[in-house]
mmCIF file of C-alpha atoms in Angstrom:
data_model
loop_
_atom_site.group_PDB
_atom_site.id
_atom_site.type_symbol
_atom_site.label_atom_id
_atom_site.label_comp_id
_atom_site.label_asym_id
_atom_site.label_seq_id
_atom_site.Cartn_x
_atom_site.Cartn_y
_atom_site.Cartn_z
ATOM 1 C CA MET A 29 95.913 32.971 2.014
ATOM 2 C CA ASP A 30 92.060 33.215 2.315
ATOM 3 C CA LYS A 31 91.175 31.221 5.591
ATOM 4 C CA ARG A 32 87.417 31.597 5.158
ATOM 5 C CA LYS A 33 85.319 28.218 5.418
ATOM 6 C CA PRO A 34 84.006 27.001 2.070
ATOM 7 C CA ARG A 35 80.228 27.805 1.629
ATOM 8 C CA GLU A 36 77.979 24.568 1.836
ATOM 9 C CA GLN A 37 75.881 24.023 -1.269
ATOM 10 C CA GLU A 38 72.082 24.447 -0.610
ATOM 11 C CA ASP A 39 69.384 21.969 -1.898
ATOM 12 C CA PRO A 40 66.629 24.029 -3.675
ATOM 13 C CA VAL A 41 64.000 21.212 -3.230
ATOM 14 C CA GLU A 42 64.362 21.142 0.316
ATOM 15 C CA ASP A 43 64.093 24.982 0.611
ATOM 16 C CA ASN A 44 60.755 24.736 -1.437
ATOM 17 C CA GLU A 45 59.458 22.139 0.995
ATOM 18 C CA ALA A 46 60.384 23.952 4.021
ATOM 19 C CA ASN A 47 58.741 27.170 2.727
ATOM 20 C CA ALA A 48 55.549 25.287 2.017
ATOM 21 C CA GLU A 49 55.371 23.843 5.381
ATOM 22 C CA GLU A 50 55.807 27.171 7.029
ATOM 23 C CA ASN A 51 53.033 28.664 4.776
ATOM 24 C CA ASP A 52 50.651 25.905 5.957
ATOM 25 C CA ASN A 53 51.499 26.403 9.736
ATOM 26 C CA THR A 54 50.912 30.104 9.422
ATOM 27 C CA GLU A 55 47.580 29.468 7.586
ATOM 28 C CA ASN A 56 46.325 26.783 10.200
ATOM 29 C CA ARG A 57 47.648 29.058 12.964
ATOM 30 C CA GLY A 58 45.478 31.975 11.659
ATOM 31 C CA LYS A 59 42.467 29.759 11.325
ATOM 32 C CA ARG A 60 42.868 28.103 14.746
ATOM 33 C CA ARG A 61 44.080 31.113 16.591
ATOM 34 C CA TYR A 62 40.781 31.681 18.551
ATOM 35 C CA ARG A 63 39.656 27.898 18.299
ATOM 36 C CA LYS A 64 39.287 26.350 21.768
ATOM 37 C CA ASP A 65 38.068 23.003 22.639
ATOM 38 C CA LYS A 66 34.289 23.302 23.470
ATOM 39 C CA PRO A 67 32.852 21.007 26.222
ATOM 40 C CA TRP A 68 30.632 19.319 23.867
ATOM 41 C CA ASP A 69 33.208 18.246 21.386
ATOM 42 C CA ASN A 70 34.547 15.069 23.037
ATOM 43 C CA ASP A 71 31.439 14.475 25.311
ATOM 44 C CA PRO A 72 29.909 10.994 24.306
ATOM 45 C CA THR A 73 26.692 11.594 26.230
ATOM 46 C CA ILE A 74 25.565 14.431 23.967
ATOM 47 C CA ASP A 75 23.583 13.545 20.764
ATOM 48 C CA LYS A 76 24.887 16.017 18.128
ATOM 49 C CA TRP A 77 22.121 15.112 15.845
ATOM 50 C CA LYS A 78 19.172 15.862 18.166
ATOM 51 C CA ILE A 79 17.114 18.945 17.346
ATOM 52 C CA PRO A 80 16.832 21.002 20.570
ATOM 53 C CA ASP A 81 13.167 21.759 21.624
ATOM 54 C CA PHE A 82 12.152 25.463 20.948
ATOM 55 C CA GLN A 83 10.784 26.812 24.261
ATOM 56 C CA LYS A 84 8.593 29.775 24.884
ATOM 57 C CA GLY A 85 10.429 33.038 25.148
ATOM 58 C CA GLU A 86 13.171 32.179 22.833
ATOM 59 C CA MET A 87 11.840 34.485 20.020
ATOM 60 C CA ASN A 88 12.282 38.083 20.770
ATOM 61 C CA GLY A 89 9.146 40.157 19.927
ATOM 62 C CA SER A 90 6.269 38.924 17.705
ATOM 63 C CA LEU A 91 5.860 38.249 14.042
ATOM 64 C CA LEU A 92 5.668 41.043 11.688
ATOM 65 C CA GLU A 93 3.037 39.622 9.123
ATOM 66 C CA GLU A 94 0.086 37.160 9.680
ATOM 67 C CA SER A 95 0.400 33.783 7.983
ATOM 68 C CA SER A 96 -2.655 31.594 7.151
ATOM 69 C CA PHE A 97 -3.241 28.273 5.607
ATOM 70 C CA ALA A 98 -6.722 26.703 4.739
ATOM 71 C CA THR A 99 -7.805 23.404 3.479
ATOM 72 C CA LEU A 100 -11.160 21.778 2.420
ATOM 73 C CA PHE A 101 -12.579 18.523 4.134
ATOM 74 C CA PRO A 102 -15.036 16.021 2.794
ATOM 75 C CA LYS A 103 -18.743 16.170 3.794
ATOM 76 C CA TYR A 104 -18.599 12.985 5.947
ATOM 77 C CA ARG A 105 -16.008 14.528 8.251
ATOM 78 C CA GLU A 106 -18.256 17.458 9.090
ATOM 79 C CA LYS A 107 -19.971 15.684 11.995
ATOM 80 C CA TYR A 108 -16.589 14.559 13.587
ATOM 81 C CA LEU A 109 -14.905 17.858 13.157
ATOM 82 C CA LYS A 110 -17.784 19.646 14.689
ATOM 83 C CA GLU A 111 -17.546 17.553 17.754
ATOM 84 C CA VAL A 112 -13.744 17.734 18.354
ATOM 85 C CA TRP A 113 -13.185 21.164 17.167
ATOM 86 C CA GLY A 114 -12.976 22.636 20.663
ATOM 87 C CA ASN A 115 -10.044 20.194 21.479
ATOM 88 C CA VAL A 116 -8.283 21.223 18.250
ATOM 89 C CA ARG A 117 -8.697 24.818 18.943
ATOM 90 C CA LYS A 118 -7.342 24.384 22.545
ATOM 91 C CA GLY A 119 -4.272 22.362 21.222
ATOM 92 C CA LEU A 120 -3.422 25.079 18.709
ATOM 93 C CA GLY A 121 -4.132 27.905 21.161
ATOM 94 C CA GLU A 122 -1.367 26.777 23.292
ATOM 95 C CA HIS A 123 1.096 27.681 20.581
ATOM 96 C CA GLY A 124 -0.612 30.797 19.739
ATOM 97 C CA ILE A 125 -2.434 29.749 16.554
ATOM 98 C CA LYS A 126 -6.040 30.630 15.735
ATOM 99 C CA ALA A 127 -8.160 27.818 14.208
ATOM 100 C CA GLU A 128 -11.395 28.443 12.287
ATOM 101 C CA LEU A 129 -14.040 25.961 11.133
ATOM 102 C CA ASP A 130 -16.442 27.067 8.232
ATOM 103 C CA LEU A 131 -19.138 24.603 7.624
ATOM 104 C CA VAL A 132 -20.737 26.438 4.866
ATOM 105 C CA GLU A 133 -17.630 26.272 2.615
ATOM 106 C CA GLY A 134 -16.278 23.113 4.291
ATOM 107 C CA SER A 135 -12.971 24.389 5.009
ATOM 108 C CA MET A 136 -10.591 24.790 7.969
ATOM 109 C CA THR A 137 -8.062 27.721 8.378
ATOM 110 C CA VAL A 138 -5.080 28.233 10.690
ATOM 111 C CA LYS A 139 -3.632 31.651 11.474
ATOM 112 C CA THR A 140 -0.640 33.096 13.500
ATOM 113 C CA THR A 141 -1.667 35.739 16.089
ATOM 114 C CA PRO A 142 0.614 38.256 18.064
ATOM 115 C CA LYS A 143 0.810 35.602 20.821
ATOM 116 C CA THR A 144 2.589 33.008 18.502
ATOM 117 C CA TRP A 145 5.957 32.252 20.045
ATOM 118 C CA ASP A 146 7.292 29.757 17.432
ATOM 119 C CA PRO A 147 7.793 30.845 13.832
ATOM 120 C CA PHE A 148 7.605 27.203 12.431
ATOM 121 C CA ILE A 149 4.532 26.231 14.197
ATOM 122 C CA ILE A 150 2.160 27.578 11.442
ATOM 123 C CA LEU A 151 3.509 24.839 9.106
ATOM 124 C CA LYS A 152 2.940 22.350 11.718
ATOM 125 C CA ALA A 153 -0.626 23.508 12.200
ATOM 126 C CA ARG A 154 -1.091 23.278 8.420
ATOM 127 C CA ASP A 155 -0.263 19.720 8.562
ATOM 128 C CA VAL A 156 -2.584 19.168 11.574
ATOM 129 C CA ILE A 157 -5.747 20.403 9.352
ATOM 130 C CA LYS A 158 -4.454 18.359 6.583
ATOM 131 C CA LEU A 159 -4.390 15.223 8.441
ATOM 132 C CA LEU A 160 -7.787 15.868 10.216
ATOM 133 C CA ALA A 161 -9.247 16.297 6.563
ATOM 134 C CA ARG A 162 -7.816 12.709 5.814
ATOM 135 C CA SER A 163 -9.738 10.796 8.583
ATOM 136 C CA VAL A 164 -6.903 10.963 11.049
ATOM 137 C CA PRO A 165 -8.259 11.130 14.908
ATOM 138 C CA PHE A 166 -7.342 14.618 16.457
ATOM 139 C CA GLN A 167 -5.352 13.035 19.271
ATOM 140 C CA GLN A 168 -2.780 11.777 16.695
ATOM 141 C CA ALA A 169 -3.007 14.897 14.319
ATOM 142 C CA LEU A 170 -2.007 17.033 17.496
ATOM 143 C CA ARG A 171 1.129 15.025 17.979
ATOM 144 C CA VAL A 172 2.758 16.776 14.943
ATOM 145 C CA LEU A 173 2.932 19.879 17.066
ATOM 146 C CA GLU A 174 5.895 18.314 18.900
ATOM 147 C CA ASP A 175 9.380 19.189 17.532
ATOM 148 C CA GLN A 176 10.641 15.787 16.903
ATOM 149 C CA THR A 177 7.300 14.472 15.158
ATOM 150 C CA PHE A 178 6.530 15.011 11.636
ATOM 151 C CA CYS A 179 3.965 13.672 9.100
ATOM 152 C CA GLU A 180 3.757 12.665 5.549
ATOM 153 C CA ILE A 181 0.737 12.215 3.136
ATOM 154 C CA ILE A 182 1.733 9.549 0.379
ATOM 155 C CA LYS A 183 -0.478 9.614 -2.713
ATOM 156 C CA ILE A 184 -0.610 5.880 -3.895
ATOM 157 C CA ARG A 185 -3.242 6.209 -6.578
ATOM 158 C CA SER A 186 -0.915 7.365 -9.307
ATOM 159 C CA MET A 187 1.510 4.401 -8.510
ATOM 160 C CA THR A 188 -0.849 1.973 -10.286
ATOM 161 C CA ARG A 189 -2.943 2.584 -13.338
ATOM 162 C CA ASN A 190 -5.436 -0.343 -13.099
ATOM 163 C CA LYS A 191 -7.935 0.419 -10.484
ATOM 164 C CA GLU A 192 -8.629 -3.239 -9.600
ATOM 165 C CA ARG A 193 -4.759 -3.893 -9.170
ATOM 166 C CA PHE A 194 -4.635 -0.594 -6.891
ATOM 167 C CA VAL A 195 -7.442 -1.978 -4.701
ATOM 168 C CA LYS A 196 -5.643 -5.260 -4.272
ATOM 169 C CA ARG A 197 -2.385 -3.928 -3.532
ATOM 170 C CA ARG A 198 -3.768 -1.339 -1.125
ATOM 171 C CA GLN A 199 -5.588 -4.308 0.715
ATOM 172 C CA ARG A 200 -2.255 -6.212 0.784
ATOM 173 C CA LEU A 201 -0.729 -3.087 2.624
ATOM 174 C CA ILE A 202 -3.434 -3.346 5.187
ATOM 175 C CA GLY A 203 -3.484 -7.096 5.446
ATOM 176 C CA PRO A 204 -6.082 -9.517 6.836
ATOM 177 C CA GLY A 205 -7.837 -7.697 9.836
ATOM 178 C CA GLY A 206 -5.162 -4.868 9.591
ATOM 179 C CA ASN A 207 -2.413 -7.174 10.904
ATOM 180 C CA THR A 208 0.156 -5.988 8.225
ATOM 181 C CA LEU A 209 -0.659 -2.326 9.138
ATOM 182 C CA LYS A 210 -0.194 -2.998 12.801
ATOM 183 C CA ALA A 211 3.176 -4.815 12.221
ATOM 184 C CA LEU A 212 4.473 -1.771 10.252
ATOM 185 C CA GLU A 213 3.329 0.652 13.051
ATOM 186 C CA LEU A 214 5.226 -1.396 15.674
ATOM 187 C CA LEU A 215 8.398 -1.831 13.694
ATOM 188 C CA THR A 216 8.547 1.973 12.645
ATOM 189 C CA ASN A 217 7.013 3.687 15.696
ATOM 190 C CA CYS A 218 4.547 5.581 13.370
ATOM 191 C CA TYR A 219 0.834 6.022 13.088
ATOM 192 C CA ILE A 220 -0.514 4.942 9.696
ATOM 193 C CA MET A 221 -3.904 5.795 8.280
ATOM 194 C CA VAL A 222 -4.941 4.343 4.912
ATOM 195 C CA GLN A 223 -7.792 6.511 3.495
ATOM 196 C CA GLY A 224 -9.011 6.453 -0.133
ATOM 197 C CA SER A 225 -5.979 7.146 -2.403
ATOM 198 C CA THR A 226 -3.680 8.470 0.242
ATOM 199 C CA VAL A 227 -1.481 7.018 3.100
ATOM 200 C CA SER A 228 -1.090 9.449 6.157
ATOM 201 C CA ALA A 229 1.756 8.767 8.356
ATOM 202 C CA ILE A 230 2.885 10.405 11.712
ATOM 203 C CA GLY A 231 6.340 9.778 13.321
ATOM 204 C CA GLU A 232 10.053 10.645 13.404
ATOM 205 C CA TYR A 233 11.833 11.705 10.172
ATOM 206 C CA ARG A 234 14.043 8.661 9.746
ATOM 207 C CA ASN A 235 11.118 6.202 10.418
ATOM 208 C CA LEU A 236 9.027 8.043 7.922
ATOM 209 C CA LYS A 237 11.597 7.548 5.150
ATOM 210 C CA VAL A 238 11.642 3.851 5.801
ATOM 211 C CA LEU A 239 7.783 3.696 5.812
ATOM 212 C CA ARG A 240 7.639 5.511 2.670
ATOM 213 C CA ARG A 241 9.994 3.036 0.860
ATOM 214 C CA VAL A 242 7.860 0.140 2.452
ATOM 215 C CA ILE A 243 4.534 1.662 0.795
ATOM 216 C CA GLU A 244 6.096 2.481 -2.539
ATOM 217 C CA ASP A 245 7.464 -1.139 -2.768
ATOM 218 C CA THR A 246 4.020 -2.661 -1.970
ATOM 219 C CA MET A 247 2.407 -0.483 -4.683
ATOM 220 C CA ARG A 248 5.112 -1.859 -7.041
ATOM 221 C CA ASN A 249 3.885 -5.379 -6.364
ATOM 222 C CA ILE A 250 6.521 -6.250 -3.757
ATOM 223 C CA HIS A 251 4.779 -8.014 -0.801
ATOM 224 C CA PRO A 252 5.207 -6.033 2.382
ATOM 225 C CA ILE A 253 6.181 -9.199 4.290
ATOM 226 C CA TYR A 254 9.671 -9.108 2.600
ATOM 227 C CA ASN A 255 10.330 -5.527 4.161
ATOM 228 C CA ILE A 256 8.797 -6.486 7.436
ATOM 229 C CA LYS A 257 11.184 -9.438 7.864
ATOM 230 C CA GLU A 258 14.174 -7.146 7.154
ATOM 231 C CA LEU A 259 12.897 -4.528 9.537
ATOM 232 C CA MET A 260 12.600 -7.261 12.330
ATOM 233 C CA ILE A 261 16.275 -8.469 11.629
ATOM 234 C CA LYS A 262 17.512 -4.780 11.755
ATOM 235 C CA ARG A 263 15.697 -4.109 14.980
ATOM 236 C CA GLU A 264 17.372 -7.148 16.646
ATOM 237 C CA LEU A 265 20.768 -6.344 15.279
ATOM 238 C CA ALA A 266 20.504 -2.763 16.678
ATOM 239 C CA LYS A 267 20.045 -4.194 20.164
ATOM 240 C CA ASP A 268 23.494 -5.742 20.163
ATOM 241 C CA PRO A 269 26.097 -3.234 20.919
ATOM 242 C CA ASN A 270 28.912 -5.290 19.358
ATOM 243 C CA MET A 271 26.934 -4.965 15.856
ATOM 244 C CA GLN A 272 26.792 -1.090 15.839
ATOM 245 C CA ASN A 273 29.786 -0.686 13.515
ATOM 246 C CA GLU A 274 29.407 -3.779 11.639
ATOM 247 C CA ASN A 275 28.028 -4.433 8.041
ATOM 248 C CA TRP A 276 24.535 -5.920 8.375
ATOM 249 C CA ASP A 277 24.283 -7.115 4.713
ATOM 250 C CA ARG A 278 25.156 -10.726 5.558
ATOM 251 C CA PHE A 279 22.332 -11.044 7.914
ATOM 252 C CA LEU A 280 19.600 -9.463 5.820
ATOM 253 C CA PRO A 281 17.618 -11.586 3.313
ATOM 254 C CA HIS A 282 18.110 -11.159 -0.340
ATOM 255 C CA PHE A 283 15.038 -11.918 -2.428
ATOM 256 C CA LYS A 284 15.285 -12.789 -6.058
ATOM 257 C CA LYS A 285 12.660 -11.609 -8.354
ATOM 258 C CA ILE A 286 11.245 -14.469 -10.471
ATOM 259 C CA ASN A 287 9.186 -13.626 -13.444
ATOM 260 C CA SER A 288 7.013 -16.484 -14.464
ATOM 261 C CA LYS A 289 6.331 -16.770 -18.147
ATOM 262 C CA ARG A 290 2.607 -16.664 -19.095
ATOM 263 C CA ARG A 291 1.260 -19.475 -20.964
ATOM 264 C CA LYS A 292 0.036 -18.782 -24.466
ATOM 265 C CA PRO A 293 -3.351 -20.003 -25.312
ATOM 266 C CA LYS A 294 -3.401 -22.983 -27.565
ATOM 267 C CA VAL A 295 -4.401 -22.105 -31.055
ATOM 268 C CA LYS A 296 -7.016 -24.430 -32.469
ATOM 269 C CA ALA A 297 -6.700 -26.202 -35.837
ATOM 270 C CA GLU A 298 -9.893 -24.567 -37.116
ATOM 271 C CA ASP A 299 -8.565 -21.108 -36.414
ATOM 272 C CA LYS A 300 -5.329 -21.584 -38.191
ATOM 273 C CA LYS A 301 -7.167 -22.858 -41.309
ATOM 274 C CA LYS A 302 -9.467 -19.678 -41.321
ATOM 275 C CA GLU A 303 -8.012 -17.483 -44.036
ATOM 276 C CA LYS A 304 -8.225 -13.715 -43.700
ATOM 277 C CA SER A 305 -10.612 -11.883 -45.805
ATOM 278 C CA LEU A 306 -9.402 -9.098 -48.127
ATOM 279 C CA PHE A 307 -12.480 -6.923 -47.161
ATOM 280 C CA PRO A 308 -13.240 -5.586 -43.789
ATOM 281 C CA PRO A 309 -16.052 -7.019 -41.707
ATOM 282 C CA PRO A 310 -19.558 -5.625 -42.243
ATOM 283 C CA GLN A 311 -20.271 -2.517 -39.978
ATOM 284 C CA LEU A 312 -22.318 -3.321 -36.857
ATOM 285 C CA PRO A 313 -25.782 -1.560 -36.435
ATOM 286 C CA ARG A 314 -25.678 1.453 -34.106
ATOM 287 C CA LYS A 315 -27.858 1.564 -30.935
ATOM 288 C CA GLU A 316 -30.172 4.031 -32.720
ATOM 289 C CA ASP A 317 -30.575 1.717 -35.777
ATOM 290 C CA LEU A 318 -31.624 -1.120 -33.404
ATOM 291 C CA LEU A 319 -34.112 1.256 -31.593
ATOM 292 C CA MET A 320 -35.594 2.435 -35.023
ATOM 293 C CA GLU A 321 -36.167 -1.232 -35.992
ATOM 294 C CA SER A 322 -37.912 -1.956 -32.891
ATOM 295 C CA GLY A 323 -39.851 1.202 -33.015
ATOM 296 C CA GLU A 324 -38.661 2.307 -29.373
ATOM 297 C CA TYR A 325 -36.904 5.213 -30.950
ATOM 298 C CA PHE A 326 -40.037 7.116 -31.649
ATOM 299 C CA MET A 327 -41.841 6.250 -28.355
ATOM 300 C CA THR A 328 -42.055 8.754 -25.489
ATOM 301 C CA GLU A 329 -40.527 8.103 -22.022
ATOM 302 C CA ALA A 330 -43.881 7.140 -20.617
ATOM 303 C CA GLU A 331 -44.442 4.544 -23.437
ATOM 304 C CA LYS A 332 -40.923 3.151 -22.892
ATOM 305 C CA LYS A 333 -41.546 2.687 -19.164
ATOM 306 C CA GLU A 334 -44.920 1.058 -19.884
ATOM 307 C CA ASN A 335 -43.242 -1.501 -22.331
ATOM 308 C CA LYS A 336 -40.553 -2.124 -19.712
ATOM 309 C CA ALA A 337 -43.187 -2.818 -16.899
ATOM 310 C CA LYS A 338 -45.088 -5.037 -19.262
ATOM 311 C CA GLU A 339 -42.003 -7.138 -20.238
ATOM 312 C CA LYS A 340 -41.110 -7.558 -16.548
ATOM 313 C CA PHE A 341 -44.599 -8.582 -15.748
ATOM 314 C CA GLN A 342 -44.642 -11.119 -18.467
ATOM 315 C CA LYS A 343 -41.325 -12.680 -17.341
ATOM 316 C CA ALA A 344 -42.579 -12.856 -13.752
ATOM 317 C CA GLN A 345 -45.784 -14.647 -14.955
ATOM 318 C CA ASP A 346 -43.624 -17.228 -17.095
ATOM 319 C CA LYS A 347 -41.368 -17.857 -14.198
ATOM 320 C CA ALA A 348 -44.299 -18.419 -11.852
ATOM 321 C CA GLU A 349 -45.946 -20.907 -14.351
ATOM 322 C CA LYS A 350 -42.714 -22.861 -14.594
ATOM 323 C CA LYS A 351 -42.440 -23.192 -10.756
ATOM 324 C CA LYS A 352 -46.006 -24.491 -10.605
ATOM 325 C CA GLU A 353 -45.595 -26.904 -13.284
ATOM 326 C CA ALA A 354 -42.502 -28.285 -11.278
ATOM 327 C CA ARG A 355 -44.550 -28.320 -8.054
ATOM 328 C CA ASP A 356 -47.435 -30.259 -9.705
ATOM 329 C CA LYS A 357 -45.225 -33.002 -11.195
ATOM 330 C CA GLY A 358 -44.808 -34.181 -7.812
ATOM 331 C CA PHE A 359 -48.541 -34.855 -7.372
ATOM 332 C CA GLU A 360 -49.082 -36.632 -10.754
ATOM 333 C CA ALA A 361 -50.030 -40.382 -10.569
ATOM 334 C CA PRO A 362 -47.153 -42.643 -11.994
ATOM 335 C CA ASP A 363 -47.674 -44.922 -15.029
ATOM 336 C CA VAL A 364 -47.929 -48.295 -13.524
ATOM 337 C CA GLU A 365 -47.715 -50.242 -16.875
ATOM 338 C CA ASP A 366 -44.368 -48.563 -17.857
ATOM 339 C CA GLU A 367 -43.052 -49.406 -14.306
ATOM 340 C CA ILE A 368 -43.982 -53.027 -14.600
ATOM 341 C CA LYS A 369 -42.412 -53.259 -18.077
ATOM 342 C CA ARG A 370 -39.165 -51.638 -16.754
ATOM 343 C CA ASP A 371 -39.021 -54.130 -13.756
ATOM 344 C CA ASN A 372 -39.505 -57.161 -16.063
ATOM 345 C CA ALA A 373 -36.795 -56.089 -18.415
ATOM 346 C CA ARG A 374 -34.550 -55.809 -15.514
ATOM 347 C CA ALA A 375 -35.287 -59.156 -14.111
ATOM 348 C CA GLY A 376 -34.874 -60.840 -17.625
ATOM 349 C CA LYS A 377 -31.635 -59.269 -18.094
ATOM 350 C CA ARG A 378 -30.241 -60.506 -14.785
ATOM 351 C CA ALA A 379 -31.570 -64.132 -15.684
ATOM 352 C CA SER A 380 -29.975 -64.006 -18.976
ATOM 353 C CA ASP A 381 -26.656 -62.944 -17.615
ATOM 354 C CA VAL A 382 -26.113 -65.909 -15.356
ATOM 355 C CA ASN A 383 -25.147 -69.165 -16.938
ATOM 356 C CA VAL A 384 -25.281 -72.254 -14.606
ATOM 357 C CA ASP A 385 -23.212 -74.504 -16.801
ATOM 358 C CA GLU A 386 -20.362 -72.127 -17.115
ATOM 359 C CA LEU A 387 -20.335 -71.457 -13.359
ATOM 360 C CA ALA A 388 -20.203 -75.304 -12.707
ATOM 361 C CA SER A 389 -17.363 -75.977 -15.006
ATOM 362 C CA LYS A 390 -15.354 -72.988 -13.675
ATOM 363 C CA PHE A 391 -15.627 -74.463 -10.185
ATOM 364 C CA LEU A 392 -14.664 -77.971 -11.236
ATOM 365 C CA LYS A 393 -11.567 -76.759 -12.942
ATOM 366 C CA GLN A 394 -10.156 -75.018 -9.733
ATOM 367 C CA PRO A 395 -7.734 -77.472 -7.788
ATOM 368 C CA LEU A 396 -8.533 -78.510 -4.392
ATOM 369 C CA LYS A 397 -6.497 -76.788 -1.551
ATOM 370 C CA LYS A 398 -4.984 -78.933 1.144
ATOM 371 C CA ARG A 399 -6.084 -78.097 4.695
ATOM 372 C CA GLN A 400 -3.249 -77.303 6.995
ATOM 373 C CA LEU A 401 -3.325 -78.792 10.384
ATOM 374 C CA PHE A 402 -2.241 -76.757 13.268
#
């Protein structure tokens, strides 16, 4: 008799799941074998998004190639750049950048040198000379050399086709007395300079993104006061620690865009009655044809100038004569007979208007009022 124990039936599904778990554990173990907790992983005081400052001496050796950037500047900036170029050169020289000012060509150039200790600083120096060409003061332009500060030059002319509309919207961005621009500077902690068809801004990267959105909205005919109001609410909410992880949409204003329909001009009945002609309208004479008719086409430049001077002199004489006639009217003696006739006519009209019999009958018809004794 076989005394062996009966073999238990194995579940194939459970075996597959167990094998998969073992494989996952072995993979994770292989990846995390040398992974240890770092001191900055769970430290709340460390800002992981902060860009560390690049210090002098961190770059081993010098740059292999020379890099340079140049930009042109307008004529009216020549005097200012000439005065402050010593300070600009000193500020760039601290980072090992050589700056050159060419007044003949009207250009500024920045170059790297063997003393340059930051490989990215040449791009910052390029931004500095661009800002100087856009009428930004050198004190603000040199702020771009800091690691946490960036700049952006926004071209706003292409956002609006009509020039008059562009000027109005640009003025709306500046505000009365520059108040709107000052409010945006305080809310975004950025320096803003509106010059010609560009807006130059200097500040932190996140603030520059917000400012660009406000400027683009303004040029798309959205008044900046709406964005300013939204920024003010966000600023107050950021001060409250309880609102850090909350959704702020319920606190922000939502403005609806209302398109007012333009009134159609009323069509006159006369215009409706007019029937369209089958033939095109007669061709208008050209400017040359009109000059030929008057004879000016065959005149020399000297003769044309002489005719213009004569016409101008004649107009001035006519105007002077009219003014003299108006002054002389005050000294003319009045016509006494006409005045007497006029006064008599007025007096007769007044006498004829009043009828004594009608007035008497009117007063007699009125009932007598009883006097009240107090």
